Amino acid sequence: MSKPKGWKELVPGGIITEAGNARDYKTGDWRTERPQVNKEKCINCFFCWAYCPDGSVKVDADKGVMVGFDYDHCKGCGICASICPSKAIDMIPER
Amino acid sequence: MAINLKARVMGLNGNAAVAYAMKQINPDVVAAYPITPQTDCVERFAEYVSEGLVKTEFVTVESEHSAMSACIGAAAAGGRVMTATAANGLALMWEVLYIAASMRLPIVMMVTNRALSGNINIHCDHSDTMGARDSGWIQLFSENAQEAYDNIIQAVKIAEDLNVRLPVMVTQDGFIISHAVERVEVLDDEVVQNFVGPYKPVYPLLDLSHPVTYGPLDLFDYYFEHKRSQIEAIDNSFPVIKKVAEEFEKISGRSYGFLESYKLDDAEYAVIALGSTCGTAKEAVNALREKGKKVGLLKIRCFRPFPKAEIIKALAPLKGVAVLDRSVSFGGFGGPVFTEVRSALYDAPSHPLIINFFYGLGGRDIYPEDIIKALEKIENVVQKGKVEEHIGYLGLRE
């Protein structure tokens, strides 16, 4: 998100006047642990993609491969690591 | 109050006067739940709806929490919205009152003042409205049915002003005003319609080509800024309340300010009150004036926003002031009117001595003699030169 706005610049009542702007809210900085995928173990089953509550698992649908994470929005909940059948995702502490 | 000979005069109680004003305003949506002593108002309005005299969508709900929630939805959708409640009904609305104000929805609500339980009581005091004091609503108090009628009409225009866009609460004392038939001068329907004008919605949800979101998650990064802009909005209402009163005077011949001063010009002592007690206080002031006492009354019409500058101007020249509170802030330093007035005077160029009286809780009658006692007490305090006891009671058995 760009520089935070001062109170005089805000829409009255905290109303959001544009649709689909949740993407601008970078929730990645809530994270205490970051998921990291080991592609040697990954079987591209897409379980992580299906279970991620934030749509933060990136896949290449044409090639049928899981490619990584959207760290701008991943909150580090660890569901992907927990659900991964081949234990290919590690949760690394953020510092 | 100037008498307008062309005016139409009706015999109305306070509830009926407000219902009549609502009929003339003809809002898009009214969502309301009955509660004594407000019931009479929404019943009458429901009759107007069933008789087809208004185009209003009347939403019957199962509680006041739902009533205010429905009002918020309707106002966000883009409608002109009104409701009415009292006492515990207002208390049940509490969390949603804040939401209405935060979303800057210009809902107008009549509150028939009644004591909050417990024990259960249906009669007048101001504990209900004072409980909603910090919710972000503008609060106008009425001395009689005429003022309730006039305030409701002005409230619509204040609430909807583009510099304000805040909900407004108009109060009248339960039973004392709401159920006593008085002479009320009403305006013509057309005059009221022209005064309030057509409703101009701002960010209506029903404008499908401009989709908006109301009430999103607002955390530590923006909530504070939104509250600051809400403070600005209610401060902006000062000139708007004044301007709307001036415009209203042109159509009605009746003038309104934030305060009403009664015989204060040369006064040395004064009482301060809200609502119907001001009528009683005028009797008391007249009686003492006949005995040569220099006393007066300061009536507060607009409690939120609190007209600090006007209060200082009116009270600073006095020697002593007795503030009458019809609700308690338990454990506080006096009632809500007292703490606010006393705080305003801190910056005044001169300070009258100031004492507080609780009175009228749960509908306990107040008489001119009680107010005479309050004025005599403050005179006595001033003669002694200091306040020994800040808090007293009127009409209470020991």
Short mmCIF file of C-alpha atoms in Angstrom, two decimals:
data_model
loop_
_atom_site.label_atom_id
_atom_site.label_comp_id
_atom_site.label_asym_id
_atom_site.label_seq_id
_atom_site.Cartn_x
_atom_site.Cartn_y
_atom_site.Cartn_z
CA MET A 1 0.00 0.00 0.00
CA SER A 2 1.19 3.54 -0.70
CA LYS A 3 1.94 6.05 2.07
CA PRO A 4 -0.83 5.95 4.71
CA LYS A 5 -3.33 8.77 4.31
CA GLY A 6 -4.01 11.48 6.91
CA TRP A 7 -7.51 11.92 8.31
CA LYS A 8 -8.36 14.80 5.99
CA GLU A 9 -7.82 12.63 2.92
CA LEU A 10 -10.22 9.87 3.91
CA VAL A 11 -13.67 9.14 2.54
CA PRO A 12 -16.20 10.06 5.27
CA GLY A 13 -17.40 7.11 7.32
CA GLY A 14 -14.58 4.82 6.27
CA ILE A 15 -16.54 3.83 3.19
CA ILE A 16 -14.62 1.95 0.53
CA THR A 17 -15.50 3.44 -2.84
CA GLU A 18 -13.60 1.08 -5.12
CA ALA A 19 -14.26 -2.61 -5.53
CA GLY A 20 -11.63 -5.32 -5.20
CA ASN A 21 -9.02 -3.31 -3.33
CA ALA A 22 -8.36 -5.93 -0.63
CA ARG A 23 -5.29 -6.82 -2.73
CA ASP A 24 -3.79 -3.45 -1.73
CA TYR A 25 -3.82 -4.50 1.91
CA LYS A 26 -0.56 -6.34 2.40
CA THR A 27 -1.31 -8.80 5.17
CA GLY A 28 2.08 -10.49 4.75
CA ASP A 29 3.55 -8.43 7.55
CA TRP A 30 1.28 -10.21 10.07
CA ARG A 31 3.40 -13.34 9.52
CA THR A 32 5.66 -14.82 12.20
CA GLU A 33 6.62 -17.90 10.15
CA ARG A 34 7.17 -18.11 6.42
CA PRO A 35 6.29 -21.20 4.36
CA GLN A 36 9.11 -22.48 2.17
CA VAL A 37 8.61 -25.19 -0.43
CA ASN A 38 11.17 -27.89 -1.24
CA LYS A 39 10.43 -28.60 -4.92
CA GLU A 40 12.43 -31.87 -4.79
CA LYS A 41 9.79 -33.29 -2.43
CA CYS A 42 6.77 -31.45 -3.93
CA ILE A 43 4.44 -33.73 -5.97
CA ASN A 44 2.33 -30.78 -7.33
CA CYS A 45 -0.85 -32.17 -5.82
CA PHE A 46 -2.18 -28.58 -5.27
CA PHE A 47 -3.48 -29.45 -1.78
CA CYS A 48 -1.71 -26.34 -0.45
CA TRP A 49 -3.39 -24.23 -3.15
CA ALA A 50 -6.82 -25.68 -2.32
CA TYR A 51 -6.46 -25.24 1.45
CA CYS A 52 -4.80 -21.81 1.62
CA PRO A 53 -7.37 -19.46 3.24
CA ASP A 54 -5.77 -16.40 1.62
CA GLY A 55 -5.21 -17.56 -1.96
CA SER A 56 -1.51 -17.03 -1.37
CA VAL A 57 -0.18 -20.21 -3.03
CA LYS A 58 1.05 -19.50 -6.52
CA VAL A 59 0.62 -22.16 -9.20
CA ASP A 60 1.28 -22.37 -12.92
CA ALA A 61 -1.96 -23.96 -14.07
CA ASP A 62 -0.78 -24.52 -17.65
CA LYS A 63 2.27 -26.49 -16.57
CA GLY A 64 0.45 -28.04 -13.61
CA VAL A 65 3.07 -27.03 -11.06
CA MET A 66 3.04 -25.30 -7.70
CA VAL A 67 5.54 -22.44 -7.97
CA GLY A 68 5.68 -20.75 -4.55
CA PHE A 69 3.94 -18.24 -2.30
CA ASP A 70 2.58 -14.70 -2.46
CA TYR A 71 4.47 -13.32 0.53
CA ASP A 72 2.67 -9.96 0.29
CA HIS A 73 -0.50 -11.64 1.51
CA CYS A 74 0.50 -14.97 3.14
CA LYS A 75 -0.20 -14.59 6.90
CA GLY A 76 1.93 -17.61 7.78
CA CYS A 77 -0.86 -19.76 9.20
CA GLY A 78 0.94 -22.98 8.26
CA ILE A 79 -2.10 -24.84 6.91
CA CYS A 80 -0.17 -25.58 3.69
CA ALA A 81 2.69 -27.18 5.63
CA SER A 82 0.27 -29.15 7.76
CA ILE A 83 -1.77 -30.46 4.83
CA CYS A 84 1.17 -31.25 2.50
CA PRO A 85 1.17 -35.07 1.96
CA SER A 86 4.86 -35.16 1.03
CA LYS A 87 6.05 -32.83 3.85
CA ALA A 88 7.54 -30.51 1.22
CA ILE A 89 6.71 -27.25 3.05
CA ASP A 90 8.73 -26.01 6.03
CA MET A 91 7.71 -23.08 8.24
CA ILE A 92 10.74 -20.83 8.78
CA PRO A 93 10.61 -18.27 11.61
CA GLU A 94 10.55 -14.64 10.38
CA ARG A 95 13.04 -12.33 11.99
CA MET B 1 -41.86 33.07 20.82
CA ALA B 2 -43.63 35.16 18.20
CA ILE B 3 -47.17 34.14 17.38
CA ASN B 4 -47.74 33.57 13.71
CA LEU B 5 -51.37 34.43 13.06
CA LYS B 6 -51.41 32.57 9.78
CA ALA B 7 -50.20 29.35 11.39
CA ARG B 8 -52.40 26.32 11.70
CA VAL B 9 -52.88 25.44 15.35
CA MET B 10 -53.47 21.89 16.52
CA GLY B 11 -53.91 20.30 19.93
CA LEU B 12 -51.16 17.69 20.00
CA ASN B 13 -49.16 15.88 22.60
CA GLY B 14 -45.42 15.63 22.04
CA ASN B 15 -45.57 12.18 20.47
CA ALA B 16 -48.34 13.25 18.10
CA ALA B 17 -46.49 16.44 17.21
CA VAL B 18 -43.42 14.41 16.21
CA ALA B 19 -45.52 11.84 14.32
CA TYR B 20 -47.17 14.74 12.47
CA ALA B 21 -43.79 16.21 11.59
CA MET B 22 -42.67 12.78 10.36
CA LYS B 23 -45.76 12.61 8.16
CA GLN B 24 -44.88 15.97 6.66
CA ILE B 25 -41.24 14.97 6.16
CA ASN B 26 -42.44 11.73 4.54
CA PRO B 27 -39.23 9.70 4.96
CA ASP B 28 -38.39 6.74 2.73
CA VAL B 29 -38.02 4.28 5.59
CA VAL B 30 -39.08 4.13 9.24
CA ALA B 31 -38.01 1.07 11.24
CA ALA B 32 -39.27 1.23 14.80
CA TYR B 33 -40.21 -0.87 17.80
CA PRO B 34 -42.78 0.28 20.34
CA ILE B 35 -41.72 1.21 23.87
CA THR B 36 -43.49 3.33 26.48
CA PRO B 37 -43.64 6.34 26.35
CA GLN B 38 -42.70 6.53 22.65
CA THR B 39 -45.29 3.97 21.41
CA ASP B 40 -47.95 6.56 20.78
CA CYS B 41 -45.65 8.27 18.25
CA VAL B 42 -44.88 5.26 16.07
CA GLU B 43 -48.48 4.01 16.35
CA ARG B 44 -49.71 7.28 14.91
CA PHE B 45 -47.08 7.16 12.22
CA ALA B 46 -48.07 3.57 11.37
CA GLU B 47 -51.63 4.88 10.88
CA TYR B 48 -50.37 7.46 8.40
CA VAL B 49 -48.63 4.63 6.55
CA SER B 50 -51.72 2.41 6.49
CA GLU B 51 -53.90 5.29 5.36
CA GLY B 52 -51.52 5.92 2.48
CA LEU B 53 -50.71 9.46 3.64
CA VAL B 54 -46.98 8.83 3.36
CA LYS B 55 -44.89 6.80 0.91
CA THR B 56 -42.75 5.46 3.76
CA GLU B 57 -41.71 1.82 3.95
CA PHE B 58 -42.55 1.00 7.59
CA VAL B 59 -40.40 -1.86 8.85
CA THR B 60 -41.75 -3.68 11.90
CA VAL B 61 -38.89 -5.31 13.74
CA GLU B 62 -38.47 -7.54 16.78
CA SER B 63 -36.28 -5.23 18.88
CA GLU B 64 -34.70 -1.80 18.99
CA HIS B 65 -31.34 -3.32 18.10
CA SER B 66 -32.97 -4.50 14.89
CA ALA B 67 -34.80 -1.18 14.44
CA MET B 68 -31.55 0.79 14.40
CA SER B 69 -29.83 -1.89 12.33
CA ALA B 70 -32.61 -1.69 9.72
CA CYS B 71 -32.34 2.10 9.77
CA ILE B 72 -28.60 1.83 9.12
CA GLY B 73 -29.16 -0.55 6.21
CA ALA B 74 -31.85 1.68 4.73
CA ALA B 75 -29.76 4.83 5.16
CA ALA B 76 -26.69 3.18 3.61
CA ALA B 77 -28.89 2.02 0.74
CA GLY B 78 -29.66 5.68 0.09
CA GLY B 79 -32.94 6.47 1.84
CA ARG B 80 -34.10 9.23 4.16
CA VAL B 81 -34.63 7.34 7.40
CA MET B 82 -36.30 8.09 10.73
CA THR B 83 -37.16 6.21 13.90
CA ALA B 84 -38.13 6.75 17.53
CA THR B 85 -37.45 5.04 20.81
CA ALA B 86 -37.11 5.51 24.59
CA ALA B 87 -35.19 4.30 27.62
CA ASN B 88 -34.19 0.64 27.47
CA GLY B 89 -34.96 0.64 23.76
CA LEU B 90 -32.28 3.25 23.27
CA ALA B 91 -29.96 1.25 25.52
CA LEU B 92 -30.54 -1.84 23.40
CA MET B 93 -29.58 0.20 20.33
CA TRP B 94 -26.35 1.28 21.99
CA GLU B 95 -23.76 -0.55 19.88
CA VAL B 96 -25.58 0.23 16.65
CA LEU B 97 -25.89 3.94 17.50
CA TYR B 98 -22.10 4.14 17.29
CA ILE B 99 -22.17 2.38 13.92
CA ALA B 100 -24.77 4.80 12.52
CA ALA B 101 -22.60 7.76 13.50
CA SER B 102 -19.34 6.15 12.37
CA MET B 103 -20.78 5.42 8.93
CA ARG B 104 -22.00 9.03 8.79
CA LEU B 105 -25.62 8.10 8.15
CA PRO B 106 -28.05 11.00 8.62
CA ILE B 107 -30.75 9.10 10.51
CA VAL B 108 -33.16 11.21 12.59
CA MET B 109 -34.52 9.67 15.78
CA MET B 110 -36.95 10.98 18.37
CA VAL B 111 -36.20 9.82 21.90
CA THR B 112 -38.98 10.11 24.45
CA ASN B 113 -36.88 10.38 27.59
CA ARG B 114 -37.55 7.74 30.19
CA ALA B 115 -35.57 6.37 33.14
CA LEU B 116 -33.42 3.32 32.52
CA SER B 117 -34.17 0.21 34.56
CA GLY B 118 -33.77 -0.85 37.27
CA ASN B 119 -35.93 -0.79 39.06
CA ILE B 120 -38.38 -0.74 36.24
CA ASN B 121 -39.83 2.70 35.69
CA ILE B 122 -41.61 4.23 32.70
CA HIS B 123 -41.36 7.91 33.62
CA CYS B 124 -39.05 10.70 32.61
CA ASP B 125 -35.42 11.19 33.31
CA HIS B 126 -32.46 11.72 31.01
CA SER B 127 -30.43 8.60 31.81
CA ASP B 128 -31.29 7.08 28.42
CA THR B 129 -30.06 9.97 26.27
CA MET B 130 -27.05 10.63 28.48
CA GLY B 131 -26.09 6.99 28.03
CA ALA B 132 -25.90 7.68 24.29
CA ARG B 133 -24.08 10.96 24.80
CA ASP B 134 -20.74 9.71 23.46
CA SER B 135 -22.12 7.72 20.52
CA GLY B 136 -21.45 10.43 17.96
CA TRP B 137 -25.07 11.55 17.51
CA ILE B 138 -26.10 15.18 17.60
CA GLN B 139 -28.50 15.68 20.52
CA LEU B 140 -31.23 18.34 20.63
CA PHE B 141 -33.46 18.66 23.71
CA SER B 142 -37.04 20.01 23.58
CA GLU B 143 -38.86 22.01 26.23
CA ASN B 144 -42.38 21.30 24.95
CA ALA B 145 -44.34 19.70 22.12
CA GLN B 146 -43.82 22.71 19.87
CA GLU B 147 -40.06 22.43 20.22
CA ALA B 148 -40.17 18.67 19.63
CA TYR B 149 -42.05 19.32 16.37
CA ASP B 150 -39.70 22.12 15.34
CA ASN B 151 -36.54 20.24 16.33
CA ILE B 152 -37.49 17.13 14.34
CA ILE B 153 -37.93 19.16 11.17
CA GLN B 154 -34.64 21.01 11.71
CA ALA B 155 -32.88 17.74 12.58
CA VAL B 156 -33.45 16.35 9.09
CA LYS B 157 -31.72 19.31 7.52
CA ILE B 158 -28.86 19.32 10.04
CA ALA B 159 -28.24 15.58 9.66
CA GLU B 160 -28.20 15.68 5.87
CA ASP B 161 -25.96 18.72 5.44
CA LEU B 162 -22.97 17.61 3.39
CA ASN B 163 -20.53 19.06 5.91
CA VAL B 164 -22.16 17.09 8.72
CA ARG B 165 -23.78 13.81 7.57
CA LEU B 166 -24.40 12.57 11.10
CA PRO B 167 -27.42 11.10 12.86
CA VAL B 168 -29.48 13.41 15.07
CA MET B 169 -31.43 12.55 18.22
CA VAL B 170 -34.28 14.85 19.23
CA THR B 171 -35.56 14.34 22.75
CA GLN B 172 -38.72 15.15 24.61
CA ASP B 173 -39.50 14.36 28.24
CA GLY B 174 -41.54 11.18 28.61
CA PHE B 175 -45.20 11.79 29.61
CA ILE B 176 -44.50 15.39 30.68
CA ILE B 177 -44.25 16.38 27.00
CA SER B 178 -45.00 13.18 25.13
CA HIS B 179 -48.48 12.68 26.64
CA ALA B 180 -49.60 16.21 27.48
CA VAL B 181 -51.74 17.86 24.81
CA GLU B 182 -50.51 21.35 24.02
CA ARG B 183 -51.14 24.07 21.52
CA VAL B 184 -48.82 23.36 18.61
CA GLU B 185 -48.43 25.56 15.56
CA VAL B 186 -47.83 23.35 12.57
CA LEU B 187 -46.49 24.34 9.20
CA ASP B 188 -48.12 23.42 5.92
CA ASP B 189 -46.99 20.12 4.40
CA GLU B 190 -45.60 21.92 1.40
CA VAL B 191 -43.59 24.33 3.56
CA VAL B 192 -42.01 21.40 5.43
CA GLN B 193 -41.31 19.56 2.18
CA ASN B 194 -39.63 22.62 0.69
CA PHE B 195 -37.66 23.17 3.86
CA VAL B 196 -36.20 19.67 4.07
CA GLY B 197 -35.92 19.40 0.27
CA PRO B 198 -35.42 16.23 -1.73
CA TYR B 199 -33.05 13.71 -0.18
CA LYS B 200 -29.58 13.57 -1.72
CA PRO B 201 -27.98 10.22 -0.92
CA VAL B 202 -24.20 10.05 -0.57
CA TYR B 203 -22.49 6.77 -1.55
CA PRO B 204 -25.79 4.84 -1.74
CA LEU B 205 -25.43 1.06 -1.78
CA LEU B 206 -28.19 0.87 -4.37
CA ASP B 207 -26.12 2.79 -6.91
CA LEU B 208 -24.98 -0.38 -8.62
CA SER B 209 -22.72 1.36 -11.08
CA HIS B 210 -20.64 2.71 -8.17
CA PRO B 211 -20.31 -0.21 -5.74
CA VAL B 212 -19.14 0.72 -2.22
CA THR B 213 -18.43 -1.09 1.03
CA TYR B 214 -19.81 0.18 4.38
CA GLY B 215 -18.27 -0.76 7.70
CA PRO B 216 -15.11 -2.63 6.65
CA LEU B 217 -12.46 -3.86 9.06
CA ASP B 218 -10.63 -0.77 10.31
CA LEU B 219 -7.69 -1.53 12.57
CA PHE B 220 -4.86 0.35 14.26
CA ASP B 221 -3.72 1.77 10.93
CA TYR B 222 -6.86 3.80 10.03
CA TYR B 223 -9.53 3.63 12.79
CA PHE B 224 -7.98 6.59 14.65
CA GLU B 225 -8.01 8.77 11.50
CA HIS B 226 -11.65 7.89 10.89
CA LYS B 227 -12.54 8.90 14.47
CA ARG B 228 -10.69 12.18 13.96
CA SER B 229 -12.75 12.93 10.85
CA GLN B 230 -15.89 12.10 12.86
CA ILE B 231 -14.85 14.68 15.47
CA GLU B 232 -14.47 17.18 12.64
CA ALA B 233 -17.94 16.32 11.31
CA ILE B 234 -19.70 16.97 14.62
CA ASP B 235 -17.72 20.20 15.08
CA ASN B 236 -18.85 21.19 11.59
CA SER B 237 -22.43 20.91 12.77
CA PHE B 238 -22.15 24.11 14.89
CA PRO B 239 -22.57 26.53 11.96
CA VAL B 240 -25.07 24.20 10.32
CA ILE B 241 -27.31 24.02 13.41
CA LYS B 242 -27.21 27.83 13.51
CA LYS B 243 -27.93 28.24 9.80
CA VAL B 244 -30.79 25.74 9.83
CA ALA B 245 -32.33 27.54 12.84
CA GLU B 246 -32.17 30.83 10.95
CA GLU B 247 -33.84 29.29 7.91
CA PHE B 248 -36.45 27.70 10.15
CA GLU B 249 -37.21 31.05 11.75
CA LYS B 250 -38.08 32.43 8.31
CA ILE B 251 -40.79 29.80 7.77
CA SER B 252 -42.07 29.57 11.33
CA GLY B 253 -41.34 32.83 13.15
CA ARG B 254 -39.77 30.78 15.94
CA SER B 255 -36.09 31.24 16.74
CA TYR B 256 -33.69 28.63 18.07
CA GLY B 257 -30.11 28.72 19.31
CA PHE B 258 -27.77 26.26 20.97
CA LEU B 259 -29.00 27.73 24.22
CA GLU B 260 -31.91 29.86 25.32
CA SER B 261 -31.24 32.60 27.85
CA TYR B 262 -34.17 33.60 30.02
CA LYS B 263 -33.77 36.85 31.98
CA LEU B 264 -30.01 36.37 32.10
CA ASP B 265 -29.00 39.85 30.89
CA ASP B 266 -28.70 41.46 34.31
CA ALA B 267 -28.79 38.23 36.33
CA GLU B 268 -26.41 37.37 39.15
CA TYR B 269 -27.58 33.78 39.64
CA ALA B 270 -28.91 31.21 37.23
CA VAL B 271 -30.14 27.67 36.92
CA ILE B 272 -29.24 25.48 33.98
CA ALA B 273 -31.55 22.74 32.79
CA LEU B 274 -32.62 20.65 29.82
CA GLY B 275 -36.08 19.80 28.53
CA SER B 276 -39.45 20.44 30.13
CA THR B 277 -37.93 21.56 33.46
CA CYS B 278 -36.98 24.81 31.71
CA GLY B 279 -40.69 25.73 31.60
CA THR B 280 -40.93 25.15 35.35
CA ALA B 281 -37.71 27.08 35.89
CA LYS B 282 -39.14 30.10 34.06
CA GLU B 283 -41.98 30.15 36.62
CA ALA B 284 -39.42 30.04 39.43
CA VAL B 285 -37.35 32.80 37.87
CA ASN B 286 -40.47 34.97 37.47
CA ALA B 287 -41.45 34.42 41.11
CA LEU B 288 -37.99 35.41 42.37
CA ARG B 289 -37.80 38.37 39.98
CA GLU B 290 -41.02 39.68 41.55
CA LYS B 291 -39.16 39.70 44.86
CA GLY B 292 -36.36 41.69 43.26
CA LYS B 293 -33.88 38.81 42.91
CA LYS B 294 -31.61 39.01 39.88
CA VAL B 295 -32.00 35.44 38.63
CA GLY B 296 -32.31 33.77 35.27
CA LEU B 297 -32.32 30.49 33.40
CA LEU B 298 -29.98 29.02 30.84
CA LYS B 299 -31.66 26.29 28.81
CA ILE B 300 -29.44 23.94 26.87
CA ARG B 301 -31.10 22.91 23.62
CA CYS B 302 -28.04 21.44 21.94
CA PHE B 303 -26.11 19.09 24.24
CA ARG B 304 -24.08 17.38 21.48
CA PRO B 305 -22.11 19.08 20.13
CA PHE B 306 -21.61 20.93 23.41
CA PRO B 307 -21.70 24.71 22.77
CA LYS B 308 -18.75 25.59 24.99
CA ALA B 309 -18.18 29.12 23.68
CA GLU B 310 -21.84 30.11 24.11
CA ILE B 311 -21.92 28.58 27.60
CA ILE B 312 -18.90 30.64 28.65
CA LYS B 313 -20.41 33.79 27.17
CA ALA B 314 -23.71 33.26 28.97
CA LEU B 315 -22.36 32.18 32.35
CA ALA B 316 -19.02 33.94 32.90
CA PRO B 317 -20.60 37.24 34.03
CA LEU B 318 -22.70 35.50 36.72
CA LYS B 319 -21.90 35.15 40.42
CA GLY B 320 -23.38 31.71 40.85
CA VAL B 321 -24.88 28.87 38.83
CA ALA B 322 -26.97 25.87 39.88
CA VAL B 323 -26.89 23.05 37.35
CA LEU B 324 -29.85 20.68 37.32
CA ASP B 325 -29.15 17.11 36.22
CA ARG B 326 -31.92 14.64 35.50
CA SER B 327 -29.53 11.69 35.31
CA VAL B 328 -26.67 10.38 37.37
CA SER B 329 -23.13 9.48 36.37
CA PHE B 330 -22.56 7.08 39.24
CA GLY B 331 -19.27 7.76 40.94
CA GLY B 332 -18.66 10.78 38.74
CA PHE B 333 -18.09 14.34 39.93
CA GLY B 334 -21.68 15.44 39.47
CA GLY B 335 -24.12 14.76 36.65
CA PRO B 336 -23.32 14.97 32.94
CA VAL B 337 -24.55 18.56 32.51
CA PHE B 338 -22.61 19.72 35.58
CA THR B 339 -19.29 18.16 34.59
CA GLU B 340 -19.56 19.54 31.08
CA VAL B 341 -20.57 23.06 32.12
CA ARG B 342 -17.99 23.23 34.88
CA SER B 343 -15.28 22.04 32.52
CA ALA B 344 -16.25 24.68 29.92
CA LEU B 345 -15.97 27.39 32.56
CA TYR B 346 -12.38 26.47 33.40
CA ASP B 347 -11.20 28.63 30.49
CA ALA B 348 -13.67 31.43 31.16
CA PRO B 349 -12.34 34.91 31.93
CA SER B 350 -14.29 34.84 35.21
CA HIS B 351 -15.86 32.00 37.12
CA PRO B 352 -19.23 31.88 38.79
CA LEU B 353 -19.43 29.50 41.75
CA ILE B 354 -21.19 26.38 40.54
CA ILE B 355 -23.22 23.69 42.27
CA ASN B 356 -25.11 20.66 41.05
CA PHE B 357 -28.55 19.29 41.89
CA PHE B 358 -29.89 15.91 40.94
CA TYR B 359 -33.65 15.94 40.48
CA GLY B 360 -36.57 14.24 38.80
CA LEU B 361 -35.14 10.73 38.56
CA GLY B 362 -37.73 8.18 37.48
CA GLY B 363 -40.27 10.92 36.79
CA ARG B 364 -40.25 12.54 40.25
CA ASP B 365 -42.06 15.83 39.77
CA ILE B 366 -40.14 19.06 40.03
CA TYR B 367 -41.94 22.21 41.18
CA PRO B 368 -41.07 25.90 40.90
CA GLU B 369 -40.44 25.80 44.69
CA ASP B 370 -37.65 23.23 44.13
CA ILE B 371 -35.96 25.49 41.62
CA ILE B 372 -36.42 28.49 43.93
CA LYS B 373 -34.61 26.44 46.58
CA ALA B 374 -31.77 25.75 44.13
CA LEU B 375 -31.46 29.46 43.29
CA GLU B 376 -31.58 30.45 46.96
CA LYS B 377 -28.92 27.87 47.72
CA ILE B 378 -26.53 29.23 45.11
CA GLU B 379 -27.14 32.77 46.36
CA ASN B 380 -26.27 31.53 49.83
CA VAL B 381 -23.12 29.81 48.54
CA VAL B 382 -22.00 33.03 46.83
CA GLN B 383 -22.59 35.03 50.04
CA LYS B 384 -20.37 32.55 51.90
CA GLY B 385 -17.83 32.87 49.09
CA LYS B 386 -17.15 29.19 48.55
CA VAL B 387 -18.79 25.91 47.61
CA GLU B 388 -18.85 23.54 50.55
CA GLU B 389 -20.95 20.81 48.94
CA HIS B 390 -20.95 20.52 45.17
CA ILE B 391 -23.79 18.03 44.93
CA GLY B 392 -27.34 18.39 46.23
CA TYR B 393 -30.77 16.88 45.59
CA LEU B 394 -34.14 18.44 44.81
CA GLY B 395 -37.38 16.69 45.74
CA LEU B 396 -35.67 13.79 47.51
CA ARG B 397 -36.86 12.39 50.86
CA GLU B 398 -34.05 11.94 53.38
#
